PDB file of C-alpha atoms in Angstrom:
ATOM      1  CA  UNK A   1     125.072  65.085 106.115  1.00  0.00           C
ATOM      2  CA  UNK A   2     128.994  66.306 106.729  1.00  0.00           C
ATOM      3  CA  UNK A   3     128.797  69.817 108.371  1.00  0.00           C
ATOM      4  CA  UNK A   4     131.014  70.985 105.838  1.00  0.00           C
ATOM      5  CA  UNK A   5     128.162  70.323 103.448  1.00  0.00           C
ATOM      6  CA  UNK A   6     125.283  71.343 105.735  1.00  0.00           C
ATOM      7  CA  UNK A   7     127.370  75.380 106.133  1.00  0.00           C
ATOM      8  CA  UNK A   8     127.724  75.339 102.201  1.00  0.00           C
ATOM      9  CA  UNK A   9     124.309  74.394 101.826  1.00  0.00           C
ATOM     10  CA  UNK A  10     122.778  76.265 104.277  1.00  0.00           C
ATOM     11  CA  UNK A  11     124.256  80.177 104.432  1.00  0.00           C
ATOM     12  CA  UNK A  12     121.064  80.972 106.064  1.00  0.00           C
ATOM     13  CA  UNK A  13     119.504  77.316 108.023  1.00  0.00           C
ATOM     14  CA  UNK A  14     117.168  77.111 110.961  1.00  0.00           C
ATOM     15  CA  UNK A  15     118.440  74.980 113.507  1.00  0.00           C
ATOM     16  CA  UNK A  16     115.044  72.813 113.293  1.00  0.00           C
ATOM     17  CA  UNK A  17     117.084  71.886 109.959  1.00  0.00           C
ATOM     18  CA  UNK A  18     119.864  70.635 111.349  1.00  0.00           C
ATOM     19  CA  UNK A  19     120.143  66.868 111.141  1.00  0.00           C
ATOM     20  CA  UNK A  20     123.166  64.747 111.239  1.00  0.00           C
ATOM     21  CA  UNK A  21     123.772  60.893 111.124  1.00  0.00           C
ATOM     22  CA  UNK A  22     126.644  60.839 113.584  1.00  0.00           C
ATOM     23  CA  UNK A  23     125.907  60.451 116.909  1.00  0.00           C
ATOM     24  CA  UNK A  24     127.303  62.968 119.152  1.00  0.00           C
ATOM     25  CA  UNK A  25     126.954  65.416 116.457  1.00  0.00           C
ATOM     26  CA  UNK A  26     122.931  64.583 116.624  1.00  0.00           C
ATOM     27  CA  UNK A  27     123.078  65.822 120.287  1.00  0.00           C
ATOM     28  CA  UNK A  28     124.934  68.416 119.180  1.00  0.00           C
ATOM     29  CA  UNK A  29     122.406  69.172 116.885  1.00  0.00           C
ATOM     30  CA  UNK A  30     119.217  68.676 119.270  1.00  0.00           C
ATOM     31  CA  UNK A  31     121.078  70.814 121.910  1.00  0.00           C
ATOM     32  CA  UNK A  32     121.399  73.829 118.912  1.00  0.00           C
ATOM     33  CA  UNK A  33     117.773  73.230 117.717  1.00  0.00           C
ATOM     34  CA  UNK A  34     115.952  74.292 121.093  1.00  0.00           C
ATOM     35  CA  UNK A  35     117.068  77.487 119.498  1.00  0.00           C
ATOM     36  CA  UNK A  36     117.805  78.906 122.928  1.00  0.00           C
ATOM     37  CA  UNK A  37     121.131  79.508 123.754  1.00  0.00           C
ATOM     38  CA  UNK A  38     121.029  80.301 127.274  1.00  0.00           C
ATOM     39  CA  UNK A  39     120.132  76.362 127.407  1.00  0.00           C
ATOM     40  CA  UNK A  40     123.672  75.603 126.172  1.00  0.00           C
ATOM     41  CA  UNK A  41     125.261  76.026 129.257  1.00  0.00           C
ATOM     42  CA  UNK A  42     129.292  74.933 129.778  1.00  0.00           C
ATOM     43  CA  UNK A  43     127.911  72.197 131.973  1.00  0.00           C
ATOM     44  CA  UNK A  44     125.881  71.019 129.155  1.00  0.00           C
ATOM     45  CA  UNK A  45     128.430  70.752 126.761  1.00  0.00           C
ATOM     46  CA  UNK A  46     131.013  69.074 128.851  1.00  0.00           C
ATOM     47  CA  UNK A  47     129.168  66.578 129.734  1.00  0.00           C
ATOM     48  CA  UNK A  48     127.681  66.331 125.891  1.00  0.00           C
ATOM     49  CA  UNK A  49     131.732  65.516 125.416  1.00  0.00           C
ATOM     50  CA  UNK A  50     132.449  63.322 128.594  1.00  0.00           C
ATOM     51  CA  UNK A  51     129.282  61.032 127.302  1.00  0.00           C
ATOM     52  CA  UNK A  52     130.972  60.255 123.554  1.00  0.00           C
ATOM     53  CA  UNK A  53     133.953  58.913 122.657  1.00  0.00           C
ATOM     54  CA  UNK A  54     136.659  59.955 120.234  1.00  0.00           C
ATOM     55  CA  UNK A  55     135.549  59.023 116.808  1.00  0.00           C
ATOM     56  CA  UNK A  56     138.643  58.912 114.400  1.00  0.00           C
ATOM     57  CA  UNK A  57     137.027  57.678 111.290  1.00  0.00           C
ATOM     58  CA  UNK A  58     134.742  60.713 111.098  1.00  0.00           C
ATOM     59  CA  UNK A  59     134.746  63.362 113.321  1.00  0.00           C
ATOM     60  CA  UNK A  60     136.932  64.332 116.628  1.00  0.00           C
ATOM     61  CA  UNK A  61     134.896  66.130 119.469  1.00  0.00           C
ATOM     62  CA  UNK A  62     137.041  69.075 119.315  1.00  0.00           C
ATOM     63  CA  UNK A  63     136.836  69.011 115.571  1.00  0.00           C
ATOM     64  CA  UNK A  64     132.825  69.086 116.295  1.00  0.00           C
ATOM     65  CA  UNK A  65     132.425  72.289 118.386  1.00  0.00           C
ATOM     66  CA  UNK A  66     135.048  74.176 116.042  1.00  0.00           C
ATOM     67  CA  UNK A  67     133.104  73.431 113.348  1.00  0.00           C
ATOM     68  CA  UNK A  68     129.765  74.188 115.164  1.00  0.00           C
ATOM     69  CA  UNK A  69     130.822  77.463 115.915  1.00  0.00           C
ATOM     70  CA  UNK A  70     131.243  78.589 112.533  1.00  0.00           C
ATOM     71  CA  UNK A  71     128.049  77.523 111.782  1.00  0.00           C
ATOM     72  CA  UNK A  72     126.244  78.913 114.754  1.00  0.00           C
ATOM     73  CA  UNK A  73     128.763  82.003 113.173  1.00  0.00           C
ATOM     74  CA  UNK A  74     126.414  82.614 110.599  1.00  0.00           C
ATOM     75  CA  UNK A  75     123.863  83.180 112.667  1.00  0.00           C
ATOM     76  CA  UNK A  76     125.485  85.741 114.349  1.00  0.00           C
ATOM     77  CA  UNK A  77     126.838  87.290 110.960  1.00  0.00           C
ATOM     78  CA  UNK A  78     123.148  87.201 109.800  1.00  0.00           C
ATOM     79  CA  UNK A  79     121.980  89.339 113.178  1.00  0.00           C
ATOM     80  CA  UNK A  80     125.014  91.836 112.775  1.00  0.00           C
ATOM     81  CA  UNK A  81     123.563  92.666 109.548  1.00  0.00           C
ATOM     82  CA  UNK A  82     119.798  93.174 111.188  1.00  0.00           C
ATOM     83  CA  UNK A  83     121.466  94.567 113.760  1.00  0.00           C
ATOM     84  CA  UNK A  84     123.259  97.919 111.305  1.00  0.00           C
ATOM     85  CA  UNK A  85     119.741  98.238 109.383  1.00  0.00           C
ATOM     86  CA  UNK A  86     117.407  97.983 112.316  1.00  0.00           C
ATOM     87  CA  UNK A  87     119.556  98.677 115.347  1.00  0.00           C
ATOM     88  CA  UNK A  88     117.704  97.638 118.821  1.00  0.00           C
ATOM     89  CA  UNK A  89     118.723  96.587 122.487  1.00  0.00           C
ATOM     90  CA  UNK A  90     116.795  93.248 121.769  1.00  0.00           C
ATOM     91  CA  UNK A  91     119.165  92.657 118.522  1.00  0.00           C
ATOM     92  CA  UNK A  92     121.995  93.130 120.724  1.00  0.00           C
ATOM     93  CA  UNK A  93     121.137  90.892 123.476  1.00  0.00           C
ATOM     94  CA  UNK A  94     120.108  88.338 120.904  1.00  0.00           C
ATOM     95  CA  UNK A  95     123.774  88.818 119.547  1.00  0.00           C
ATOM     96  CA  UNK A  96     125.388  88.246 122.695  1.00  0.00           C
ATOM     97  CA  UNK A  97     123.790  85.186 123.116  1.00  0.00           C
ATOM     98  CA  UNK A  98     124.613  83.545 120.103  1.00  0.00           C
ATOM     99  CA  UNK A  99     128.208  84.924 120.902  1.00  0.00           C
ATOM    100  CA  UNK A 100     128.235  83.148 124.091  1.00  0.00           C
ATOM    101  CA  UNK A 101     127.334  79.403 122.417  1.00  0.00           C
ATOM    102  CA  UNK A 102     130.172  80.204 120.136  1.00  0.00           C
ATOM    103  CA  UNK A 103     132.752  81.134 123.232  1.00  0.00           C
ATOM    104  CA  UNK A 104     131.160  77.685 125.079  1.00  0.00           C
ATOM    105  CA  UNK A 105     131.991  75.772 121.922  1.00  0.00           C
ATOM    106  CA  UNK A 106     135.731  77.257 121.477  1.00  0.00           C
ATOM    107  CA  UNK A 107     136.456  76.569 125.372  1.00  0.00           C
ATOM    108  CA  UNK A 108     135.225  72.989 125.203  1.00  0.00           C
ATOM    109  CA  UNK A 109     137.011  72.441 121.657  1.00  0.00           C
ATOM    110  CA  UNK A 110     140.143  73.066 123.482  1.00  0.00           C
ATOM    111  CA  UNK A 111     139.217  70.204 126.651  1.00  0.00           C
ATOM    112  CA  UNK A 112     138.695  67.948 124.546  1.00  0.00           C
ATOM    113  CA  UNK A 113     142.159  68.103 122.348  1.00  0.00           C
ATOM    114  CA  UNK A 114     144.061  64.503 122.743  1.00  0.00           C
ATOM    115  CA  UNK A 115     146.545  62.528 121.450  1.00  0.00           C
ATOM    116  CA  UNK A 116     144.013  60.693 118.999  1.00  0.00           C
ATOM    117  CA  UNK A 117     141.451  64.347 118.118  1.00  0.00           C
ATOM    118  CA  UNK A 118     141.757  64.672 114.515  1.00  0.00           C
ATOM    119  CA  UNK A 119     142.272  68.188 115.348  1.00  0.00           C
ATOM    120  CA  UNK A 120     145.813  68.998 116.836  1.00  0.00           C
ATOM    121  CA  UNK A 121     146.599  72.178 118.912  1.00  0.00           C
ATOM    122  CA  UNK A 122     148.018  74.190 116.032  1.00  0.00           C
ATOM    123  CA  UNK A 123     144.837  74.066 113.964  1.00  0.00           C
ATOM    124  CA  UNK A 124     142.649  74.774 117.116  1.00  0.00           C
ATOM    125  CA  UNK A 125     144.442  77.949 117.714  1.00  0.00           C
ATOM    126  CA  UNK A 126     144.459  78.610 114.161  1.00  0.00           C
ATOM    127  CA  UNK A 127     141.019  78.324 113.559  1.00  0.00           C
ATOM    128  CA  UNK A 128     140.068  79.706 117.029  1.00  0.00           C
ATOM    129  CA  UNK A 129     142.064  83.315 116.149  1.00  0.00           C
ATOM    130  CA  UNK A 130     140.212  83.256 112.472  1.00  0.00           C
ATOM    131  CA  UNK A 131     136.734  82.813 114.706  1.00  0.00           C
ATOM    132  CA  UNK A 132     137.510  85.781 116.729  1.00  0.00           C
ATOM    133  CA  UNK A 133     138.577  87.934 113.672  1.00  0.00           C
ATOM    134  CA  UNK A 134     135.437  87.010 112.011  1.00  0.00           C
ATOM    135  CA  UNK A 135     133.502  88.015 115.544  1.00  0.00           C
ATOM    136  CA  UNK A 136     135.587  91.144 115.897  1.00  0.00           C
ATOM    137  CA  UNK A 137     134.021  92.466 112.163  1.00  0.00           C
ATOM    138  CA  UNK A 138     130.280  91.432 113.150  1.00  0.00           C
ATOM    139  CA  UNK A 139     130.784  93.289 116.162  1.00  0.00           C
ATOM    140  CA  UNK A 140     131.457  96.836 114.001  1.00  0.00           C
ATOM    141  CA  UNK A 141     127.949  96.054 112.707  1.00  0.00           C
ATOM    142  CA  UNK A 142     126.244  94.917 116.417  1.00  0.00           C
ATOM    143  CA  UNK A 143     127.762  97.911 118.323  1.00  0.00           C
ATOM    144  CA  UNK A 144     128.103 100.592 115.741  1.00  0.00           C
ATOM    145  CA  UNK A 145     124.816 102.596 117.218  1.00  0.00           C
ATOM    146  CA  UNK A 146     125.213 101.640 120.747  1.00  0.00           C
ATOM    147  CA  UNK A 147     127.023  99.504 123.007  1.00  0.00           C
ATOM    148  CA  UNK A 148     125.826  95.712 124.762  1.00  0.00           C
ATOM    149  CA  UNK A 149     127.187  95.137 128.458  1.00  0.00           C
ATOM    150  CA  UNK A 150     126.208  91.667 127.803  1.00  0.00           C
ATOM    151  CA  UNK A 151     127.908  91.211 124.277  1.00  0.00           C
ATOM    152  CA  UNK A 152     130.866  93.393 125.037  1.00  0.00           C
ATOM    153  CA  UNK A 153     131.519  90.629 128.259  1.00  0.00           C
ATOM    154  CA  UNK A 154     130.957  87.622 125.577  1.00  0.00           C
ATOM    155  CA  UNK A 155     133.682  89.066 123.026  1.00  0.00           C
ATOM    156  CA  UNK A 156     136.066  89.923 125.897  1.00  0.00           C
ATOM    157  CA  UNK A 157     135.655  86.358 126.946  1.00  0.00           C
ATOM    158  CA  UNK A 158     136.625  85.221 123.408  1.00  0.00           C
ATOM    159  CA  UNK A 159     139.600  87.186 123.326  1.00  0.00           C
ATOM    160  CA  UNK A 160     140.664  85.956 125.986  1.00  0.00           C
ATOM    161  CA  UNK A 161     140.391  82.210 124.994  1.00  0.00           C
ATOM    162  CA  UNK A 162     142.279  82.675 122.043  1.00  0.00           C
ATOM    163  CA  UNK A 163     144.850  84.237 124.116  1.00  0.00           C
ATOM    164  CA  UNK A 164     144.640  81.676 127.016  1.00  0.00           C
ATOM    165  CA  UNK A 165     145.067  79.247 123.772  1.00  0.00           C
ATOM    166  CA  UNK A 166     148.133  80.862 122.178  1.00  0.00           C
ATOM    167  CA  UNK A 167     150.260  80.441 125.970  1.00  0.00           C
ATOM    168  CA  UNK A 168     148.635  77.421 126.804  1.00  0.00           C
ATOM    169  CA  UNK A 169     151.602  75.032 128.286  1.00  0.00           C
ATOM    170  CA  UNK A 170     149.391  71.673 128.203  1.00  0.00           C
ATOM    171  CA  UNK A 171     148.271  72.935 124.450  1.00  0.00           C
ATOM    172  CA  UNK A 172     151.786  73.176 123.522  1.00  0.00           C
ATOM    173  CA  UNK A 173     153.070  70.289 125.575  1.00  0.00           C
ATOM    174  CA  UNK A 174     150.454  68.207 123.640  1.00  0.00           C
ATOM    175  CA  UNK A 175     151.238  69.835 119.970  1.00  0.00           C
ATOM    176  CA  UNK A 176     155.128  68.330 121.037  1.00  0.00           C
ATOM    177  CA  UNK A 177     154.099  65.206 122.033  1.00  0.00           C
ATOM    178  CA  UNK A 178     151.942  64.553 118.986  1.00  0.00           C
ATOM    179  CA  UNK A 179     155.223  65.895 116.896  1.00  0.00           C
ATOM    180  CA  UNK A 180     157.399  63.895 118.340  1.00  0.00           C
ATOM    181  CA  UNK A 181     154.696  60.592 117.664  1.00  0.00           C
ATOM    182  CA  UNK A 182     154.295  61.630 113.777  1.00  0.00           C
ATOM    183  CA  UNK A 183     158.248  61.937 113.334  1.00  0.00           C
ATOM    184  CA  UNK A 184     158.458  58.528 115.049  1.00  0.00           C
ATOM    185  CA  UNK A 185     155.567  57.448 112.709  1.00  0.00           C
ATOM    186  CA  UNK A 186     157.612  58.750 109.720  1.00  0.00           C
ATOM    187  CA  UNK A 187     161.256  57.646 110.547  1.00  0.00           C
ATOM    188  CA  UNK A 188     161.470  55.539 107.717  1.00  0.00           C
ATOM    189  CA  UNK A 189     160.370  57.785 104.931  1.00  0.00           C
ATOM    190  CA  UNK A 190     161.971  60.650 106.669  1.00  0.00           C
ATOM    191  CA  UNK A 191     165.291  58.585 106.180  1.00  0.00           C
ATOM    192  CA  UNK A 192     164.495  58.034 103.214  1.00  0.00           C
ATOM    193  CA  UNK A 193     164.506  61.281 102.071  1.00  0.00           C
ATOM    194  CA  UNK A 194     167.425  63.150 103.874  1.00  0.00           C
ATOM    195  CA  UNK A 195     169.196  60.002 102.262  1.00  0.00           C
ATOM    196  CA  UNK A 196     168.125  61.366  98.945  1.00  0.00           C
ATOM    197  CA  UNK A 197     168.843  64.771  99.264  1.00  0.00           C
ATOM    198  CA  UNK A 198     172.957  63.037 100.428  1.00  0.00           C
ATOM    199  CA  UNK A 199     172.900  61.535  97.420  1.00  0.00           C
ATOM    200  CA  UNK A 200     171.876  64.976  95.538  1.00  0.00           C
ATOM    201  CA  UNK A 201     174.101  67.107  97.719  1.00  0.00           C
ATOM    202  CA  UNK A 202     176.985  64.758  96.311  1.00  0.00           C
ATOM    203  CA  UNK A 203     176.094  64.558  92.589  1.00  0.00           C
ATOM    204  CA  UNK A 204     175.819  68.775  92.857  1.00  0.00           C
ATOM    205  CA  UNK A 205     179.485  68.379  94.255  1.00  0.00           C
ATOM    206  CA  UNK A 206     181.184  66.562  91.347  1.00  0.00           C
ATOM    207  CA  UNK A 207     178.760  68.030  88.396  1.00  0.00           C
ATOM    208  CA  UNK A 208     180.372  70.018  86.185  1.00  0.00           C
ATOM    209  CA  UNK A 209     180.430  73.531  87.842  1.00  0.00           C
ATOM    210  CA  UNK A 210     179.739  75.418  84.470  1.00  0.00           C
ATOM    211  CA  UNK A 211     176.913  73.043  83.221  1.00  0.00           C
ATOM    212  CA  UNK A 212     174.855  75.102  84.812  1.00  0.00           C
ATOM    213  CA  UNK A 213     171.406  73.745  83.255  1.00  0.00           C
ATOM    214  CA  UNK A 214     172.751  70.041  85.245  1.00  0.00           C
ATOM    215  CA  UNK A 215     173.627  72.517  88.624  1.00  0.00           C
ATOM    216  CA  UNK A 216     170.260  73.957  88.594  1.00  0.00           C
ATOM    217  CA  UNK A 217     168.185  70.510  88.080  1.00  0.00           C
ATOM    218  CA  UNK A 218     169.758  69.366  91.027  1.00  0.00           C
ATOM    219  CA  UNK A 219     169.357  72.428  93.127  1.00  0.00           C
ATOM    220  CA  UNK A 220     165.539  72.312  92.232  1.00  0.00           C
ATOM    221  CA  UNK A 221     165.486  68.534  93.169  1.00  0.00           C
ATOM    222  CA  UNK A 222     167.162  69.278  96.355  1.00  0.00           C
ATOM    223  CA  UNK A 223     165.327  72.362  97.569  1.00  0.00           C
ATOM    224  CA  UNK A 224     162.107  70.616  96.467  1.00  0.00           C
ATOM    225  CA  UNK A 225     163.321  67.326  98.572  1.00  0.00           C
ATOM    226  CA  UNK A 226     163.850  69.383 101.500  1.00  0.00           C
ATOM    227  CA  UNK A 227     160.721  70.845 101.473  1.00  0.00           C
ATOM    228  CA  UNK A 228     159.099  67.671 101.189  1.00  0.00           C
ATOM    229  CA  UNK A 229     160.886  66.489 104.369  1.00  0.00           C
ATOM    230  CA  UNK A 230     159.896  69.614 106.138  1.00  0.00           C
ATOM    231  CA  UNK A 231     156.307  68.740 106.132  1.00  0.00           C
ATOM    232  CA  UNK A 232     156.930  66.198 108.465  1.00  0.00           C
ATOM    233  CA  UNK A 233     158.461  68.191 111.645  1.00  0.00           C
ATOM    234  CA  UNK A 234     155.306  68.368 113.051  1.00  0.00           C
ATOM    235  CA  UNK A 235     151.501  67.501 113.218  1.00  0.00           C
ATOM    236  CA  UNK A 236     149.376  69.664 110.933  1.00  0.00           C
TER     237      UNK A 236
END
C-alpha cells in the first residue's frame, strides 16, 4: 500500500497497522510500530538509510521520511487535541516525543537528498516549512495550559532545521546542479520552443497592427509559449 493511500485511509491508524510492500519502507514501518519513539534514535535512522539504496521507480529515501513525518504528524495532531481537552504533563511528554521522530525524519530527509532522490531540494524545503507550520498550530493546543521543557527543545530543533535548510550551501549547490542536468536533459525541446515563440515574435511584427483580434491570438500564443518554456529552468 502507497503511503499516500495508507494517510488517506488511515486519519487515525495504529502503527501495528502499518504495512508496506517496499522494502526499506517495511523497516521503516517495523521501526514506527514498536510504538516507542525514544527507540528511533538518529543513529537508527541513518543507518536504516545507509543499508537501502535509492529506489527511483517508487520511492526515494528522502521522499520516505518526508512522507513519514506527516503521517507520524497525525499522531501528534491527534494528541494536541487530547492534549486542549484533558491537559496533563504525561500528554505533553508524549507530544514531545512524537515531535522528536518527526525532527529525526526531517534531518535525515535532508542527508539523504542526491542527484537521483525523486525529491529535489526545493520540495524538501518546501514541504519541510509546511511540516513546521502544521507543528507550530498543534503546539497552541499542547502548550496552551502549561509549558513542556522537553517539547519546547523538540520544536526549537525543528525550527531550526528548516532554517539550517533554507541557507543550506550543499542544498542549494545540489538544487543547481540538478537544474543545470534537467536543462541539459531538455535542450532540444527547450529549442524548440524559444524557436517558436521567434517565429511568433515575427508574425506579431508584420500582422496588421489594427487587427487587433490577429495581435491578441498571437500575444496569448506567445505568453502561453513562454510560460511553457519557463517550467523547465529548474527541477521541481
Amino acid at each position: 500500500m502507497l503511503l499516500g493511500e495508507l494517510r488517506n485511509a488511515c486519519a487515525s491508524f495504529s502503527y501495528e497497522q502499518m504495512v508496506v510492500d517496499n522494502e526499506y519502507l517495511e523497516k521503516a514501518g517495523k521501526m514506527i510500530a514498536l510504538d516507542c519513539y525514544e527507540a528511533l534514535t538518529e543513529r537508527k535512522l541513518a543507518e536504516m538509510g545507509r543499508e537501502v539504496p535509492e529506489d527511483v521507480n517508487f520511492r526515494s529515501v528522502s521522499r520516505t521520511y518526508m512522507e513519514l513525518a506527516d503521517i507520524v504528524f497525525t499522531d501528534l495532531r491527534d494528541t494536541s487535541a487530547h492534549c486542549f481537552n484533558f491537559p496533563s504533563d504525561a500528554l505533553r511528554e508524549k507530544a514531545a516525543g512524537i515531535l522528536k521522530l518527526i525532527c529525526d525524519l526531517v534531518q535525515y530527509s535532508a542527508v539523504h537528498l542526491s542527484m537521483d532522490s525523486d525529491m529535489c531540494p526545493s520540495q524538501y524545503r518546501g514541504w519541510a516549512s509546511k511540516l513546521l507550520s502544521r507543528c507550530e498550530v498543534a503546539s497552541k493546543y499542547i502548550e496552551y495550559d502549561g509549558k513542556c521543557e522537553a517539547y519546547t527543545k523538540q520544536m526549537e530543533r525543528l525550527s531550526e532545521l528548516v532554517s539550517r535548510a533554507e541557507r543550506d550551501g550543499r542544498l542549494t549547490d545540489l538544487q543547481s546542479a540538478r537544474n543545470r542536468r534537467y536543462l541539459a536533459e531538455n535542450q532540444k525541446i527547450i529549442a524548440w520552443g524559444r524557436s517558436n515563440v521567434e517565429k511568433l515574435n515575427l508574425q506579431l511584427e508584420l500582422c496588421d497592427p489594427y487587427d487587433m483580434t490577429q495581435r491578441r491570438y498571437l500575444m496569448e500564443l506567445i505568453n502561453t509559449t513562454n510560460g511553457w518554456l519557463d517550467g523547465f529552468e529548474r527541477d521541481h
